[in-house]
Amino acid sequence: MERGMRYGSSARLLAVLAGSTLGASAWAQDSVSTTAGLPGDAVSAYTIGANTEQVNNYVVDLTDKTSSWGNLYRFGPLMKGSAQTSSFFTTLIGAQAASNQFTSGPFLRAAYSQWNTLGAGVNATRNSAPANLIDTSAGVAQQFAVAFAEFGGGPNNTFGDGDDDNNIITGVVSFQFRTPSRLYVSRIVAASNRANFSAGNTATATLGLGGIDEAGNVHFAADGFGMVSGSAVADKRYLRVNSAARNTTLVNQVSSAGASDSTNSRVLLSGNQTSTTVPTILSSTIAGRPVLLGGDFAGNYIFENVANSTATSTAYLPSGGSPRGPISLTAHPFARVNAGASVATAAVLSRASADTRTRGISVWGVKNDGSVDLNTRLVLPSSVGGITDPTDGYDPAVVWATPANHEFTNFAGQVSFRGGSGPVAVQVLPSGDLLVAATVATTGTAPSAVPQSMDNYLAVARVNATSGAVTWSVAAHTGNAAGAAGNTSKVILGVTTPGGPLVPIGRIARYSEVFSGATNGPSISSPAIDAVGNLYFLATVSLNSGGLTTGLIKANYNGSGAYELELLARVGDVIAGANSTLNYQIQFMGVADADSVDSGAIFSGNIVQDAFSRVKLANTSYGSPLPLGALVVRAKIVYDRNNDGQYRDPTVAGNAGQPDQAYNVAMIVMPGFDARDYNSDGFINLDDLGDFITDFYLVPPPVSTDYNEDGFFNLDDLGDYITDFYLP
Ligand SMILES: [Ca+2]
Ligand SMILES: [Ca+2]
Ligand SMILES: [Ca+2]
Ligand SMILES: [Ca+2]
């Protein structure tokens, strides 16, 4: 591959220019409370009335962060978990989701709070008031949405009983291309399992995420698992909340009666006693209405064939086959499963009738009403040479015994009920070919059982749109039983000087190498996939400089099967938050829980799969950050509240009374986009100016020539582009 063509290989690359562009600032729900230590400034999910915290509208300014390859990404704590008991700063965050696409239009809200002072924020009682209220009543913005499920031990601070709290939080996010570091966030408490935080077994549902579309419609599952209230949900339900329209005067409690904000909530499946998997969504932008897609343990695909009503089908499976885990979706039809009416493509792990291991991925076309078009099934190769890593020759059929027993993973344990959704990453490439990817367990006990194996590889299949030919490759792997210590696990690459050659900086590690004594994995989360087939996942890593930790990895796709690994972030990284004016440290990003994959790890639904509409994918080079739309990652961050260079979470043993503050957050990762790079080739030069002027005089003008995003195409746009172009 052409490393010289790598995005960021030149002194003129955007990464080097970052920070000097467009006054790009680094400020981010990046805040701490006015007082040090506990309880912090996370908002309660139950506050209504004059200081209602059901909806908060605020700015998060992202912080530039350079990857191991020298490429520019931007990070920010988009939303905190909700407030908990006085013993913890926030709830625990479980599954997350992002809308599959961007849309554009007016800002969701007419104004957003902004601050860059320690202590300022959106909590009505624990922050000082934000200094600024930014008027967004005019202009065109890009919009996407994210969601997470959160849970806590409830008022009694004990997990596993009928007072546990559980919420679905959404964020509808707007931004403009000229100021891509600035996100305008509407944080919304979409649904809760109780009306308030009063003591007692008053919780009425257990919630599982799920999917969200770019308008903020969120789909989730609800049942009465562990609940004892007489009002608890008594069946296996699916619900939708139009979170952008949430009534802020009440808590949207999910119970047997439905949901309190009944105007903006719908029960889409009720009376059902068959266990379901967490649902996803075919977006309102594509289908004209949000369409729920889900599945159950009887093998049915469940789809909202008409608004607020569901139908089932097994036409997506081979005869006698069965699915495993939640389904995944990409908002693009794939020719070979599209008889003409597909608007999207879905995928799920599956077994054929005789299988005792989960070795297949079923793929089907999804029509406008969610129904099944054509289908196909891809089966993991088990022969030597059937699937290898082209970069290092790794062949799992050689390294690991009984390759016919290798199986797709990250669907067991709690995943079907609590998310994430789902284990299979699916994308239709610009060429029309299909790419699917999922994590494989090479060893294990009984099929699909927990404890889950920590010996993993990330398998990718490309399906030719014309011939149907399937080619498999390995994108990442843990090597042999010794993991990173065996020196055969996949290398992670980086530059040691800006623009320098890529050299190994570490390896994927086996989970027990990082967490000694651990007896289960996985070591590699499920992947999320971007517009050109790059993969994003969490994995335990061994770094030459940073030791054993957990990393956020991008696997760069060369277009023909080979992937090289780039480190985007790791546990231990420190990021400067400029809204809070404090540094914070990433202290947790989790891959596994006590027996299986962590629902809060990355799954395929964690990414906005489409690039920004202004990005010209055909011009982006290998390694470019620009194909990434946006990625949500659950993290625990610790603010250095007293600015002493120490990051001491006071809820961790030995740190009691410390002034620092620790929050579980939905971190957003976005590409280092620069609106001046008009042709998206990674350089800002006269080609861009020429291309812009050419487009500007086209009739009709492309949307991208409304450069200043005011909804008008006029000379102001040309002037603003030229002005920006000549900024230093
Ligand atoms: Ca409890
Ligand atoms: Ca400190
Ligand atoms: Ca350019
Ligand atoms: Ca304009």
XYZ file of C-alpha atoms and ligand atoms in Angstrom:
732
model
C 0.000 0.000 0.000
C 0.973 3.552 -0.618
C 1.982 4.864 2.732
C 3.229 7.983 1.085
C -0.349 8.706 0.149
C -1.435 8.431 3.733
C -3.580 11.309 4.861
C -1.289 13.348 6.988
C 1.968 12.395 5.342
C 2.838 15.901 4.236
C 3.856 19.010 6.084
C 0.764 20.624 4.601
C -1.541 18.156 6.160
C -4.485 19.389 8.094
C -3.327 17.815 11.314
C -0.434 20.233 11.436
C -2.664 23.167 10.599
C -5.238 22.203 13.178
C -5.663 24.638 15.974
C -4.769 27.555 13.769
C -7.808 27.105 11.542
C -10.993 29.109 11.763
C -10.146 30.054 15.315
C -10.753 26.390 16.109
C -11.194 26.320 19.809
C -10.983 23.465 22.180
C -13.786 23.807 24.540
C -16.474 20.971 25.338
C -21.360 18.614 28.535
C -17.744 19.614 29.458
C -18.236 21.039 32.930
C -17.696 20.565 36.640
C -19.799 21.771 39.556
C -19.109 24.970 41.444
C -18.081 22.884 44.436
C -15.297 20.299 44.410
C -15.661 16.526 44.679
C -18.996 14.746 45.106
C -21.767 15.047 44.063
C -20.741 16.944 40.910
C -23.021 18.513 38.335
C -24.677 15.645 36.440
C -28.390 16.390 36.064
C -31.091 14.198 37.595
C -33.340 12.321 35.185
C -36.291 13.080 37.441
C -36.141 16.855 37.855
C -39.228 18.641 36.519
C -40.848 21.950 37.328
C -39.157 25.325 37.116
C -35.670 23.818 36.895
C -36.639 20.872 34.715
C -33.645 18.848 33.540
C -35.609 16.731 31.070
C -34.040 18.726 28.237
C -30.823 20.761 28.289
C -29.498 22.639 25.270
C -25.805 23.486 25.313
C -22.648 23.745 23.266
C -19.879 21.178 23.357
C -16.733 22.420 21.670
C -14.597 19.476 20.655
C -10.904 19.168 21.418
C -8.395 18.371 18.684
C -6.639 15.064 19.197
C -3.961 13.603 16.963
C -4.024 9.872 16.281
C -1.016 7.567 16.284
C -0.808 8.071 12.511
C -0.639 11.829 12.951
C -4.196 12.409 11.772
C -6.601 14.903 13.238
C -9.706 13.784 15.113
C -11.890 15.718 17.535
C -13.181 14.456 20.880
C -15.670 15.771 23.402
C -17.848 14.551 26.293
C -21.148 15.003 24.478
C -23.389 14.008 27.374
C -22.894 12.890 30.938
C -24.826 10.090 32.528
C -27.536 11.285 34.883
C -26.977 12.067 38.554
C -26.942 9.209 41.029
C -26.922 8.802 44.780
C -24.523 11.006 46.731
C -21.974 8.171 46.528
C -21.520 8.434 42.749
C -21.300 11.240 40.205
C -23.323 9.510 37.495
C -25.138 6.356 36.548
C -23.390 3.599 34.641
C -23.729 3.866 30.868
C -24.635 0.730 28.939
C -25.486 0.423 25.279
C -25.127 3.413 22.985
C -26.433 4.189 19.518
C -25.954 6.785 16.808
C -28.168 7.656 13.895
C -27.027 5.910 10.731
C -26.996 9.150 8.769
C -26.867 12.934 8.941
C -29.704 15.155 7.889
C -29.725 18.913 7.406
C -32.139 21.712 8.169
C -32.767 24.278 10.889
C -31.107 23.845 14.286
C -33.298 21.719 16.550
C -33.420 24.539 19.129
C -33.373 28.294 18.762
C -30.662 28.814 21.386
C -27.910 26.887 23.173
C -25.967 27.727 26.335
C -22.221 28.087 26.080
C -19.524 28.635 28.655
C -15.842 28.389 29.164
C -15.432 28.850 32.886
C -14.814 26.365 35.659
C -18.114 25.707 37.449
C -20.412 26.865 34.649
C -22.863 24.389 33.149
C -26.449 23.342 32.673
C -27.306 22.015 36.128
C -29.681 24.574 37.619
C -28.443 24.119 41.173
C -24.865 22.843 40.939
C -23.416 25.032 38.188
C -23.020 28.732 37.712
C -25.098 30.034 34.836
C -23.525 29.780 31.370
C -22.104 33.083 30.197
C -23.511 32.889 26.689
C -26.749 31.966 24.996
C -26.080 31.436 21.297
C -28.925 32.344 18.949
C -29.416 29.572 16.395
C -32.815 30.635 15.127
C -31.439 31.129 11.605
C -29.136 29.131 9.380
C -28.755 25.602 8.091
C -27.186 22.939 10.279
C -26.206 19.305 9.907
C -27.946 17.035 12.384
C -27.415 13.606 13.851
C -28.498 11.925 17.071
C -27.035 9.633 19.695
C -28.540 7.699 22.573
C -27.435 5.684 25.537
C -29.022 3.459 28.143
C -27.959 4.100 31.720
C -28.558 2.273 34.934
C -27.876 2.512 38.611
C -28.493 0.765 41.895
C -31.362 3.094 42.671
C -31.996 4.930 45.941
C -30.802 1.964 47.997
C -27.512 1.954 46.077
C -27.721 -1.821 45.576
C -27.867 -3.420 42.159
C -30.284 -6.175 41.256
C -33.484 -5.250 43.013
C -36.755 -3.550 42.216
C -35.568 -0.027 42.947
C -32.802 0.030 40.342
C -32.976 3.030 38.032
C -32.739 2.805 34.268
C -33.064 5.610 31.705
C -32.767 6.164 27.982
C -30.956 9.430 27.243
C -30.757 10.934 23.776
C -28.777 13.752 22.253
C -29.836 15.521 19.085
C -26.730 17.252 17.764
C -26.392 20.084 15.247
C -23.270 21.619 13.729
C -22.121 23.717 10.799
C -19.285 22.891 8.434
C -17.310 26.093 8.944
C -17.142 25.478 12.695
C -16.981 21.682 12.852
C -15.543 21.708 16.380
C -18.681 23.269 17.786
C -21.578 20.920 18.510
C -24.998 22.185 19.520
C -26.421 19.486 21.771
C -29.924 18.909 23.037
C -29.624 16.375 25.853
C -32.976 14.722 26.443
C -34.218 12.272 29.078
C -36.203 10.168 26.628
C -37.564 7.551 29.023
C -37.192 6.399 32.642
C -38.242 3.389 34.639
C -39.449 5.373 37.613
C -41.107 8.733 38.267
C -38.682 9.999 40.893
C -35.771 8.928 43.043
C -37.784 8.222 46.199
C -36.841 5.051 48.067
C -38.725 1.857 47.434
C -39.328 -0.789 44.825
C -41.143 1.626 42.550
C -39.228 0.950 39.326
C -41.536 -0.328 36.610
C -39.363 -1.438 33.687
C -35.965 -2.636 32.581
C -34.896 -0.948 29.359
C -32.649 -2.095 26.500
C -31.246 0.108 23.691
C -31.794 0.079 20.764
C -31.511 2.475 17.882
C -32.045 6.159 17.100
C -32.591 8.062 13.880
C -31.264 11.479 12.927
C -34.536 13.151 13.991
C -34.205 11.767 17.515
C -36.763 8.952 17.304
C -35.411 6.317 19.670
C -36.381 2.631 19.780
C -35.827 0.431 22.803
C -37.035 -2.737 24.503
C -38.767 -2.864 27.873
C -39.684 -5.701 30.161
C -40.189 -6.309 33.862
C -36.943 -8.157 34.538
C -36.110 -7.816 38.242
C -39.050 -5.491 38.876
C -41.527 -6.086 41.680
C -43.872 -3.103 41.355
C -47.458 -3.946 40.525
C -47.186 -1.439 37.680
C -44.138 -3.086 36.134
C -44.179 -3.981 32.452
C -45.423 -7.562 32.352
C -44.502 -8.464 28.763
C -41.650 -8.038 26.282
C -42.214 -4.654 24.673
C -40.805 -2.368 22.082
C -41.276 1.376 22.432
C -40.517 4.492 20.434
C -40.079 7.971 21.874
C -39.956 11.048 19.688
C -37.327 12.484 21.984
C -36.947 15.803 20.166
C -40.547 16.613 21.170
C -40.374 15.403 24.774
C -42.752 17.138 27.187
C -40.387 18.639 29.767
C -43.050 19.016 32.449
C -43.097 15.327 33.276
C -40.888 12.271 33.619
C -41.562 9.787 30.825
C -42.004 6.718 33.010
C -42.333 3.391 31.206
C -44.748 1.033 32.985
C -47.441 -1.503 32.248
C -49.675 1.453 31.369
C -47.362 2.590 28.549
C -45.269 5.738 28.898
C -46.196 8.945 30.732
C -45.360 11.280 27.841
C -48.021 9.512 25.808
C -48.109 12.162 23.094
C -44.511 11.427 22.165
C -44.270 7.715 22.993
C -45.647 4.623 21.325
C -45.756 1.023 22.495
C -45.015 -0.830 19.268
C -45.091 -4.378 20.535
C -47.067 -5.508 23.563
C -48.701 -8.635 24.891
C -45.671 -10.578 23.738
C -44.006 -13.070 26.088
C -41.287 -14.313 23.753
C -37.924 -12.749 24.571
C -36.937 -10.093 22.070
C -33.621 -8.648 21.012
C -33.032 -4.906 21.264
C -34.510 -3.150 18.213
C -33.041 -0.828 15.654
C -34.549 1.766 13.339
C -35.085 2.535 9.686
C -35.010 6.297 9.803
C -37.827 8.716 9.167
C -35.637 10.419 6.536
C -35.511 7.241 4.462
C -38.895 5.662 5.049
C -41.016 8.752 5.612
C -41.713 7.537 9.130
C -39.525 5.816 11.726
C -39.776 2.054 11.200
C -38.923 -0.311 14.051
C -36.909 -3.427 13.228
C -36.270 -6.140 15.789
C -36.338 -9.849 16.413
C -37.321 -12.505 18.907
C -36.010 -15.757 20.299
C -38.424 -17.729 18.138
C -36.402 -16.608 15.132
C -38.870 -13.992 13.945
C -37.815 -10.743 12.358
C -40.203 -8.103 13.704
C -40.889 -4.979 11.635
C -43.274 -2.067 11.878
C -45.060 -2.697 8.601
C -47.554 0.079 9.243
C -47.117 2.912 11.714
C -47.410 1.698 15.317
C -48.083 -1.917 14.374
C -45.730 -4.816 13.707
C -45.565 -7.930 11.554
C -43.112 -10.850 11.555
C -41.163 -12.806 8.981
C -38.584 -15.584 8.827
C -37.824 -14.963 5.152
C -34.422 -13.505 6.052
C -33.102 -16.882 7.253
C -32.145 -20.137 5.580
C -34.785 -22.819 6.067
C -34.650 -24.033 9.652
C -32.057 -21.430 10.573
C -32.012 -19.207 13.652
C -30.612 -15.759 14.502
C -28.254 -14.829 17.323
C -28.263 -11.402 18.920
C -29.659 -8.042 17.773
C -29.884 -7.044 14.128
C -27.850 -4.310 12.451
C -28.763 -1.950 9.637
C -27.150 0.262 7.044
C -29.214 2.854 5.244
C -28.121 1.686 1.782
C -29.556 -1.058 -0.438
C -27.237 -3.829 -1.655
C -27.827 -5.013 -5.199
C -27.735 -8.729 -4.507
C -30.474 -8.641 -1.884
C -32.460 -5.916 -3.594
C -35.192 -7.018 -5.979
C -35.886 -3.360 -6.629
C -37.654 -2.087 -3.552
C -34.884 -2.157 -0.912
C -34.014 1.069 0.854
C -31.590 -0.459 3.375
C -29.683 -3.633 4.225
C -29.882 -5.561 7.495
C -27.651 -8.251 8.983
C -27.686 -10.619 11.929
C -25.546 -13.503 13.143
C -27.208 -16.804 12.332
C -27.023 -20.570 12.368
C -28.232 -22.890 9.653
C -30.510 -25.692 10.787
C -27.786 -28.249 11.510
C -25.286 -25.809 13.057
C -24.099 -26.133 16.620
C -21.955 -22.999 16.300
C -22.820 -19.494 15.138
C -20.827 -19.349 11.937
C -23.012 -17.352 9.594
C -24.119 -13.806 8.905
C -27.539 -13.458 7.327
C -28.012 -10.367 5.166
C -31.257 -9.125 3.696
C -32.707 -6.200 1.827
C -35.133 -4.043 3.797
C -38.037 -2.373 2.051
C -39.640 0.913 2.935
C -42.089 -0.775 5.306
C -39.328 -2.811 6.969
C -40.274 -6.014 5.171
C -37.738 -8.490 3.804
C -36.575 -8.260 0.210
C -34.015 -10.860 -0.932
C -31.536 -12.508 1.436
C -28.175 -14.222 1.448
C -25.937 -15.846 4.051
C -22.182 -15.664 4.485
C -20.408 -18.514 6.264
C -17.079 -18.131 8.043
C -14.385 -20.185 6.276
C -12.844 -23.020 8.258
C -10.116 -24.223 5.910
C -6.467 -23.243 6.025
C -6.076 -20.202 3.798
C -9.808 -19.513 3.810
C -9.484 -16.344 5.872
C -6.155 -14.684 6.622
C -4.763 -11.298 7.519
C -3.029 -10.009 4.368
C -0.758 -7.703 6.403
C 0.943 -10.389 8.510
C -0.187 -13.755 7.167
C -2.114 -14.645 10.309
C -4.321 -17.646 9.593
C -6.691 -18.559 12.445
C -7.204 -22.030 10.982
C -3.471 -22.660 11.473
C -3.064 -21.003 14.864
C -6.198 -22.365 16.547
C -7.413 -25.950 16.639
C -10.716 -27.100 15.192
C -11.434 -24.071 13.004
C -14.928 -25.405 12.323
C -15.666 -24.514 15.954
C -14.610 -20.870 15.609
C -17.739 -18.803 15.844
C -18.997 -15.258 15.764
C -19.346 -13.780 19.210
C -20.442 -10.727 21.232
C -24.099 -11.755 21.173
C -24.312 -13.829 24.363
C -24.882 -12.850 27.973
C -27.073 -9.769 28.272
C -26.543 -8.395 24.766
C -29.864 -9.482 23.271
C -31.798 -7.839 26.099
C -29.689 -4.797 26.934
C -27.727 -4.116 23.777
C -25.639 -2.934 22.119
C -27.003 -3.357 18.693
C -25.651 -5.180 17.043
C -22.620 -7.500 16.645
C -22.463 -7.269 12.831
C -21.144 -4.183 11.066
C -22.701 -3.857 7.616
C -22.016 -1.290 4.915
C -22.510 -0.857 1.198
C -19.330 0.645 -0.237
C -19.325 3.422 -2.852
C -18.507 0.711 -5.442
C -21.742 -1.076 -4.589
C -20.001 -4.025 -2.936
C -21.132 -5.152 0.508
C -18.799 -5.249 3.489
C -19.744 -7.050 6.703
C -17.559 -7.509 9.764
C -17.949 -9.263 13.103
C -15.760 -10.529 15.919
C -14.938 -14.236 16.154
C -14.083 -16.385 19.166
C -11.433 -18.986 18.340
C -11.902 -21.023 21.475
C -14.495 -21.418 24.130
C -16.534 -23.830 26.086
C -19.974 -24.846 24.919
C -21.248 -23.074 21.826
C -22.167 -19.429 22.417
C -21.888 -19.865 26.147
C -20.350 -17.568 28.644
C -17.682 -17.110 29.863
C -16.764 -15.647 26.515
C -13.417 -16.385 24.880
C -10.657 -13.772 24.934
C -8.963 -15.220 21.828
C -10.517 -13.260 18.992
C -10.213 -12.100 15.457
C -12.169 -9.557 13.531
C -13.499 -11.197 10.368
C -14.486 -9.157 7.321
C -16.351 -10.377 4.238
C -16.635 -8.436 1.007
C -19.395 -9.438 -1.389
C -19.015 -8.400 -5.000
C -22.155 -6.594 -6.138
C -21.960 -8.028 -9.637
C -20.698 -11.580 -9.229
C -21.665 -12.303 -5.643
C -18.147 -13.587 -4.984
C -17.250 -13.446 -1.296
C -13.736 -12.721 -0.067
C -12.820 -12.956 3.609
C -9.990 -11.334 5.522
C -8.885 -10.720 9.101
C -8.720 -7.067 10.153
C -7.381 -7.556 13.696
C -6.554 -10.449 15.978
C -5.130 -11.442 19.345
C -2.496 -13.767 17.846
C -1.837 -17.025 19.667
C -2.583 -18.061 23.254
C 0.169 -15.761 24.526
C -1.509 -12.661 23.061
C 0.746 -9.637 22.642
C 3.496 -11.415 24.553
C 3.590 -14.025 21.804
C 4.540 -11.319 19.301
C 2.058 -12.604 16.759
C -0.989 -10.508 17.592
C -1.841 -7.680 15.209
C 0.472 -4.704 15.330
C -0.739 -1.161 15.911
C 1.092 1.400 13.820
C 2.106 4.989 14.395
C 4.511 7.712 13.464
C 7.266 8.800 15.795
C 7.751 12.140 14.063
C 5.110 14.131 12.133
C 5.036 12.893 8.557
C 7.402 10.055 9.372
C 6.970 6.425 8.377
C 4.465 4.166 10.066
C 6.177 1.823 12.505
C 4.815 -0.645 15.077
C 3.903 1.095 18.343
C 2.202 -1.852 20.018
C -0.072 -4.831 19.561
C -3.570 -6.039 20.270
C -3.388 -7.773 23.656
C -5.280 -10.661 25.156
C -7.777 -9.432 27.752
C -6.034 -11.225 30.628
C -2.750 -9.507 29.768
C -4.345 -6.178 30.655
C -6.665 -7.387 33.387
C -4.675 -10.056 35.152
C -6.787 -12.810 36.598
C -9.588 -12.238 34.107
C -11.016 -15.513 32.858
C -13.178 -14.220 30.038
C -13.095 -11.778 27.163
C -13.654 -10.618 24.589
C -10.423 -8.794 23.876
C -11.923 -7.167 20.784
C -15.326 -5.484 20.763
C -17.701 -5.613 17.860
C -16.789 -3.249 15.015
C -18.495 -0.146 13.696
C -17.929 0.601 10.014
C -17.674 3.892 8.126
C -18.535 4.931 4.577
C -15.472 3.353 2.953
C -15.087 0.250 5.116
C -12.777 1.423 7.889
C -13.560 -0.252 11.214
C -13.628 1.235 14.709
C -13.516 -0.909 17.827
C -12.274 -1.181 21.389
C -9.572 -3.677 22.270
C -7.113 -4.442 24.990
C -3.685 -3.358 23.787
C -0.028 -3.564 24.692
C 1.709 -0.311 23.739
C 5.432 0.107 23.516
C 5.194 3.427 25.327
C 2.055 3.137 27.384
C 2.043 -0.440 28.629
C -1.101 -2.520 28.904
C -4.362 -0.648 28.547
C -7.580 -0.384 26.516
C -7.506 1.370 23.166
C -9.933 2.882 20.708
C -8.696 1.505 17.403
C -9.360 2.412 13.795
C -8.608 -0.327 11.268
C -7.826 1.428 7.980
C -9.149 -0.454 4.952
C -7.009 -0.452 1.826
C -9.946 -1.426 -0.382
C -8.767 -4.972 -1.037
C -8.913 -6.867 2.219
C -5.981 -5.455 4.172
C -6.369 -3.435 7.338
C -3.736 -1.515 9.290
C -4.393 -0.371 12.846
C -4.326 3.195 14.128
C -4.695 4.186 17.776
C -7.237 7.000 18.173
C -7.296 7.104 21.980
C -6.517 4.968 24.992
C -7.321 4.743 28.651
C -4.862 7.129 30.294
C -5.110 9.884 27.677
C -5.562 13.421 28.954
C -7.720 15.865 26.998
C -8.037 19.591 27.631
C -11.665 20.573 28.064
C -12.088 24.246 27.379
C -15.713 24.662 28.426
C -14.673 23.325 31.827
C -11.210 24.902 31.402
C -9.881 21.729 33.011
C -7.989 18.716 31.807
C -9.720 15.402 32.071
C -8.330 11.904 31.836
C -9.974 8.921 30.160
C -9.897 6.310 32.935
C -12.211 3.676 31.495
C -13.352 2.337 28.149
C -14.561 -1.233 28.569
C -14.623 -4.239 26.262
C -15.756 -7.054 28.587
C -17.777 -7.444 31.744
C -17.561 -10.327 34.226
C -18.561 -13.018 31.725
C -19.035 -11.566 28.231
C -18.840 -8.491 26.050
C -19.722 -5.249 27.854
C -23.010 -3.771 26.597
C -21.245 -0.419 26.884
C -18.518 -1.415 24.440
C -18.637 -0.387 20.793
C -21.209 -2.135 18.612
C -22.060 -1.593 14.972
C -24.761 0.934 15.826
C -22.336 3.327 17.544
C -21.446 5.190 14.362
C -22.963 7.680 11.953
C -22.043 5.614 8.901
C -22.202 8.382 6.346
C -19.461 10.955 5.959
C -20.261 14.672 6.118
C -22.152 15.615 2.946
C -19.347 18.018 1.987
C -16.757 15.238 2.025
C -15.926 13.948 -1.452
C -15.134 10.339 -0.622
C -13.578 9.597 -3.983
C -10.810 12.106 -3.215
C -10.008 10.930 0.288
C -6.794 8.987 0.576
C -5.936 5.878 2.560
C -6.040 6.668 6.258
C -7.989 9.896 5.895
C -10.167 10.731 8.907
C -12.813 12.232 6.608
C -14.881 9.075 5.880
C -15.837 9.001 9.574
C -19.175 10.647 10.277
C -19.289 10.484 14.066
C -18.571 7.731 16.577
C -19.978 7.482 20.090
C -17.834 5.805 22.761
C -18.727 5.248 26.394
C -15.951 6.415 28.722
C -15.304 7.373 32.307
C -13.494 10.680 32.485
C -11.957 12.256 35.574
C -11.588 16.027 35.770
C -8.573 17.440 37.524
C -10.857 19.709 39.529
C -8.023 21.125 41.647
C -5.591 21.367 38.761
C -2.785 19.469 40.487
C -1.991 17.113 37.635
C -3.579 14.201 39.486
C -6.796 12.558 38.341
C -8.276 11.008 41.458
C -11.848 9.735 41.304
C -13.128 10.194 44.871
C -15.471 7.210 44.451
C -12.488 4.888 44.053
C -11.034 3.274 47.161
C -8.220 5.348 48.613
C -9.413 8.614 47.045
C -12.256 9.502 49.428
C -12.631 13.243 49.823
C -10.620 14.127 46.740
C -11.767 17.272 44.930
C -11.651 15.742 41.445
C -14.817 14.698 39.642
C -15.501 11.533 37.637
C -18.271 11.148 35.105
C -19.481 8.406 32.834
C -20.011 10.089 29.487
C -20.966 9.477 25.901
C -17.797 10.650 24.173
C -18.136 11.759 20.580
C -15.327 11.279 18.071
C -15.440 13.222 14.815
C -13.032 13.732 11.931
C -10.677 16.684 11.608
C -12.823 18.210 8.876
C -11.796 21.611 7.460
C -14.348 23.337 5.222
C -11.566 24.959 3.192
C -10.369 21.559 1.945
C -13.155 21.711 -0.613
C -12.048 18.655 -2.609
C -11.399 16.538 0.542
C -7.905 15.484 -0.506
C -6.314 16.478 2.794
C -4.581 19.573 1.471
C -5.650 23.193 1.340
C -4.413 24.660 -1.921
C -5.481 26.465 -5.066
C -7.241 23.341 -6.344
C -9.787 23.889 -3.594
C -10.308 27.520 -4.482
C -10.662 26.597 -8.151
C -13.129 23.824 -7.429
C -15.205 26.044 -5.206
C -15.419 28.792 -7.793
C -16.326 26.265 -10.497
C -19.117 24.852 -8.344
C -20.239 28.324 -7.325
C -21.097 29.199 -10.925
C -22.884 25.920 -11.696
C -26.617 26.129 -12.340
C -28.189 25.007 -10.129
C -25.445 25.448 -7.517
C -24.512 22.401 -5.409
C -25.630 22.608 -1.786
C -21.988 22.854 -0.753
C -21.749 26.333 -2.323
C -24.003 27.737 0.396
C -20.674 28.022 2.124
C -21.856 30.133 5.030
C -24.883 27.894 5.630
C -27.449 30.685 5.754
C -29.766 29.010 3.253
C -28.920 31.425 0.412
C -26.614 31.045 -2.555
C -24.998 34.398 -3.225
C -21.743 36.320 -3.394
C -21.437 36.274 0.383
C -20.588 32.588 0.051
C -17.830 33.228 -2.445
C -16.476 36.026 -0.298
C -16.572 33.942 2.862
C -14.831 31.014 1.190
C -12.061 33.213 -0.122
C -11.700 34.897 3.260
C -11.422 31.553 5.038
C -9.092 30.224 2.357
C -6.555 32.949 3.009
C -6.674 32.645 6.779
C -3.275 31.653 8.080
Ca -31.318 -1.016 43.892
Ca -6.628 16.563 40.858
Ca -7.907 20.105 -0.917
Ca -25.052 31.349 1.765
